[in-house]
C-alpha cells in the first residue's frame, strides 16, 4: 500500500517530467532539432538489435 508521501512524490515526479517535456518542445521550436538529436531518436526507435539476431538463430 502506498503512503501519502509516496503518492505525493510520484505526482511531483510526473509534474517534473511534464515540465521538462514542455521545455524540450519549446527549445526545439526555438532552435530546431539538432542532427544529433534526430540521430539519437532514430537509433532509439530502431527495432532490430544484436539480441534480435541472436534470438532469430
Short mmCIF file of the C-alpha atoms (twelve columns), coordinates in Angstrom:
data_MODEL
# 
_entry.id   MODEL 
# 
loop_
_atom_site.group_PDB 
_atom_site.id 
_atom_site.type_symbol 
_atom_site.label_atom_id 
_atom_site.label_alt_id 
_atom_site.label_comp_id 
_atom_site.label_asym_id 
_atom_site.label_seq_id 
_atom_site.Cartn_x 
_atom_site.Cartn_y 
_atom_site.Cartn_z 
_atom_site.pdbx_PDB_model_num 
ATOM 1  C CA . UNK A 1  0.000  0.000   0.000   1 
ATOM 2  C CA . UNK A 2  1.431  3.349   -0.949  1 
ATOM 3  C CA . UNK A 3  1.669  6.092   1.584   1 
ATOM 4  C CA . UNK A 4  0.523  9.635   1.076   1 
ATOM 5  C CA . UNK A 5  4.157  10.712  0.875   1 
ATOM 6  C CA . UNK A 6  4.907  8.185   -1.886  1 
ATOM 7  C CA . UNK A 7  1.847  9.356   -3.771  1 
ATOM 8  C CA . UNK A 8  2.964  12.989  -3.475  1 
ATOM 9  C CA . UNK A 9  6.487  12.102  -4.618  1 
ATOM 10 C CA . UNK A 10 5.160  10.185  -7.623  1 
ATOM 11 C CA . UNK A 11 2.889  13.092  -8.512  1 
ATOM 12 C CA . UNK A 12 5.812  15.525  -8.168  1 
ATOM 13 C CA . UNK A 13 7.995  13.392  -10.433 1 
ATOM 14 C CA . UNK A 14 5.200  13.302  -13.006 1 
ATOM 15 C CA . UNK A 15 4.960  17.080  -12.891 1 
ATOM 16 C CA . UNK A 16 8.725  17.439  -13.327 1 
ATOM 17 C CA . UNK A 17 8.705  15.083  -16.320 1 
ATOM 18 C CA . UNK A 18 5.849  17.029  -17.896 1 
ATOM 19 C CA . UNK A 19 7.649  20.325  -17.319 1 
ATOM 20 C CA . UNK A 20 10.880 19.004  -18.840 1 
ATOM 21 C CA . UNK A 21 8.987  17.734  -21.898 1 
ATOM 22 C CA . UNK A 22 7.427  21.184  -22.343 1 
ATOM 23 C CA . UNK A 23 10.877 22.794  -22.099 1 
ATOM 24 C CA . UNK A 24 12.243 20.382  -24.700 1 
ATOM 25 C CA . UNK A 25 9.383  21.186  -27.046 1 
ATOM 26 C CA . UNK A 26 9.861  24.931  -26.570 1 
ATOM 27 C CA . UNK A 27 13.614 24.692  -27.168 1 
ATOM 28 C CA . UNK A 28 13.019 22.618  -30.295 1 
ATOM 29 C CA . UNK A 29 10.570 25.184  -31.636 1 
ATOM 30 C CA . UNK A 30 13.056 27.990  -30.995 1 
ATOM 31 C CA . UNK A 31 16.287 26.269  -32.064 1 
ATOM 32 C CA . UNK A 32 15.102 23.487  -34.324 1 
ATOM 33 C CA . UNK A 33 16.157 19.886  -33.927 1 
ATOM 34 C CA . UNK A 34 19.843 19.184  -33.994 1 
ATOM 35 C CA . UNK A 35 21.206 16.462  -36.221 1 
ATOM 36 C CA . UNK A 36 22.465 14.595  -33.154 1 
ATOM 37 C CA . UNK A 37 19.005 14.703  -31.556 1 
ATOM 38 C CA . UNK A 38 17.500 13.283  -34.732 1 
ATOM 39 C CA . UNK A 39 20.105 10.511  -34.877 1 
ATOM 40 C CA . UNK A 40 19.524 9.590   -31.230 1 
ATOM 41 C CA . UNK A 41 15.774 9.466   -31.741 1 
ATOM 42 C CA . UNK A 42 16.163 7.334   -34.865 1 
ATOM 43 C CA . UNK A 43 18.509 4.940   -33.049 1 
ATOM 44 C CA . UNK A 44 16.105 4.675   -30.123 1 
ATOM 45 C CA . UNK A 45 13.284 3.766   -32.488 1 
ATOM 46 C CA . UNK A 46 15.201 1.038   -34.336 1 
ATOM 47 C CA . UNK A 47 13.546 -2.295  -33.848 1 
ATOM 48 C CA . UNK A 48 16.380 -4.642  -34.652 1 
ATOM 49 C CA . UNK A 49 19.260 -5.277  -32.336 1 
ATOM 50 C CA . UNK A 50 22.014 -7.796  -31.845 1 
ATOM 51 C CA . UNK A 51 19.727 -9.625  -29.433 1 
ATOM 52 C CA . UNK A 52 17.065 -9.929  -32.124 1 
ATOM 53 C CA . UNK A 53 19.621 -11.533 -34.430 1 
ATOM 54 C CA . UNK A 54 20.643 -13.998 -31.719 1 
ATOM 55 C CA . UNK A 55 17.040 -14.884 -30.953 1 
ATOM 56 C CA . UNK A 56 16.265 -15.498 -34.637 1 
ATOM 57 C CA . UNK A 57 19.100 -18.075 -34.914 1 
# 
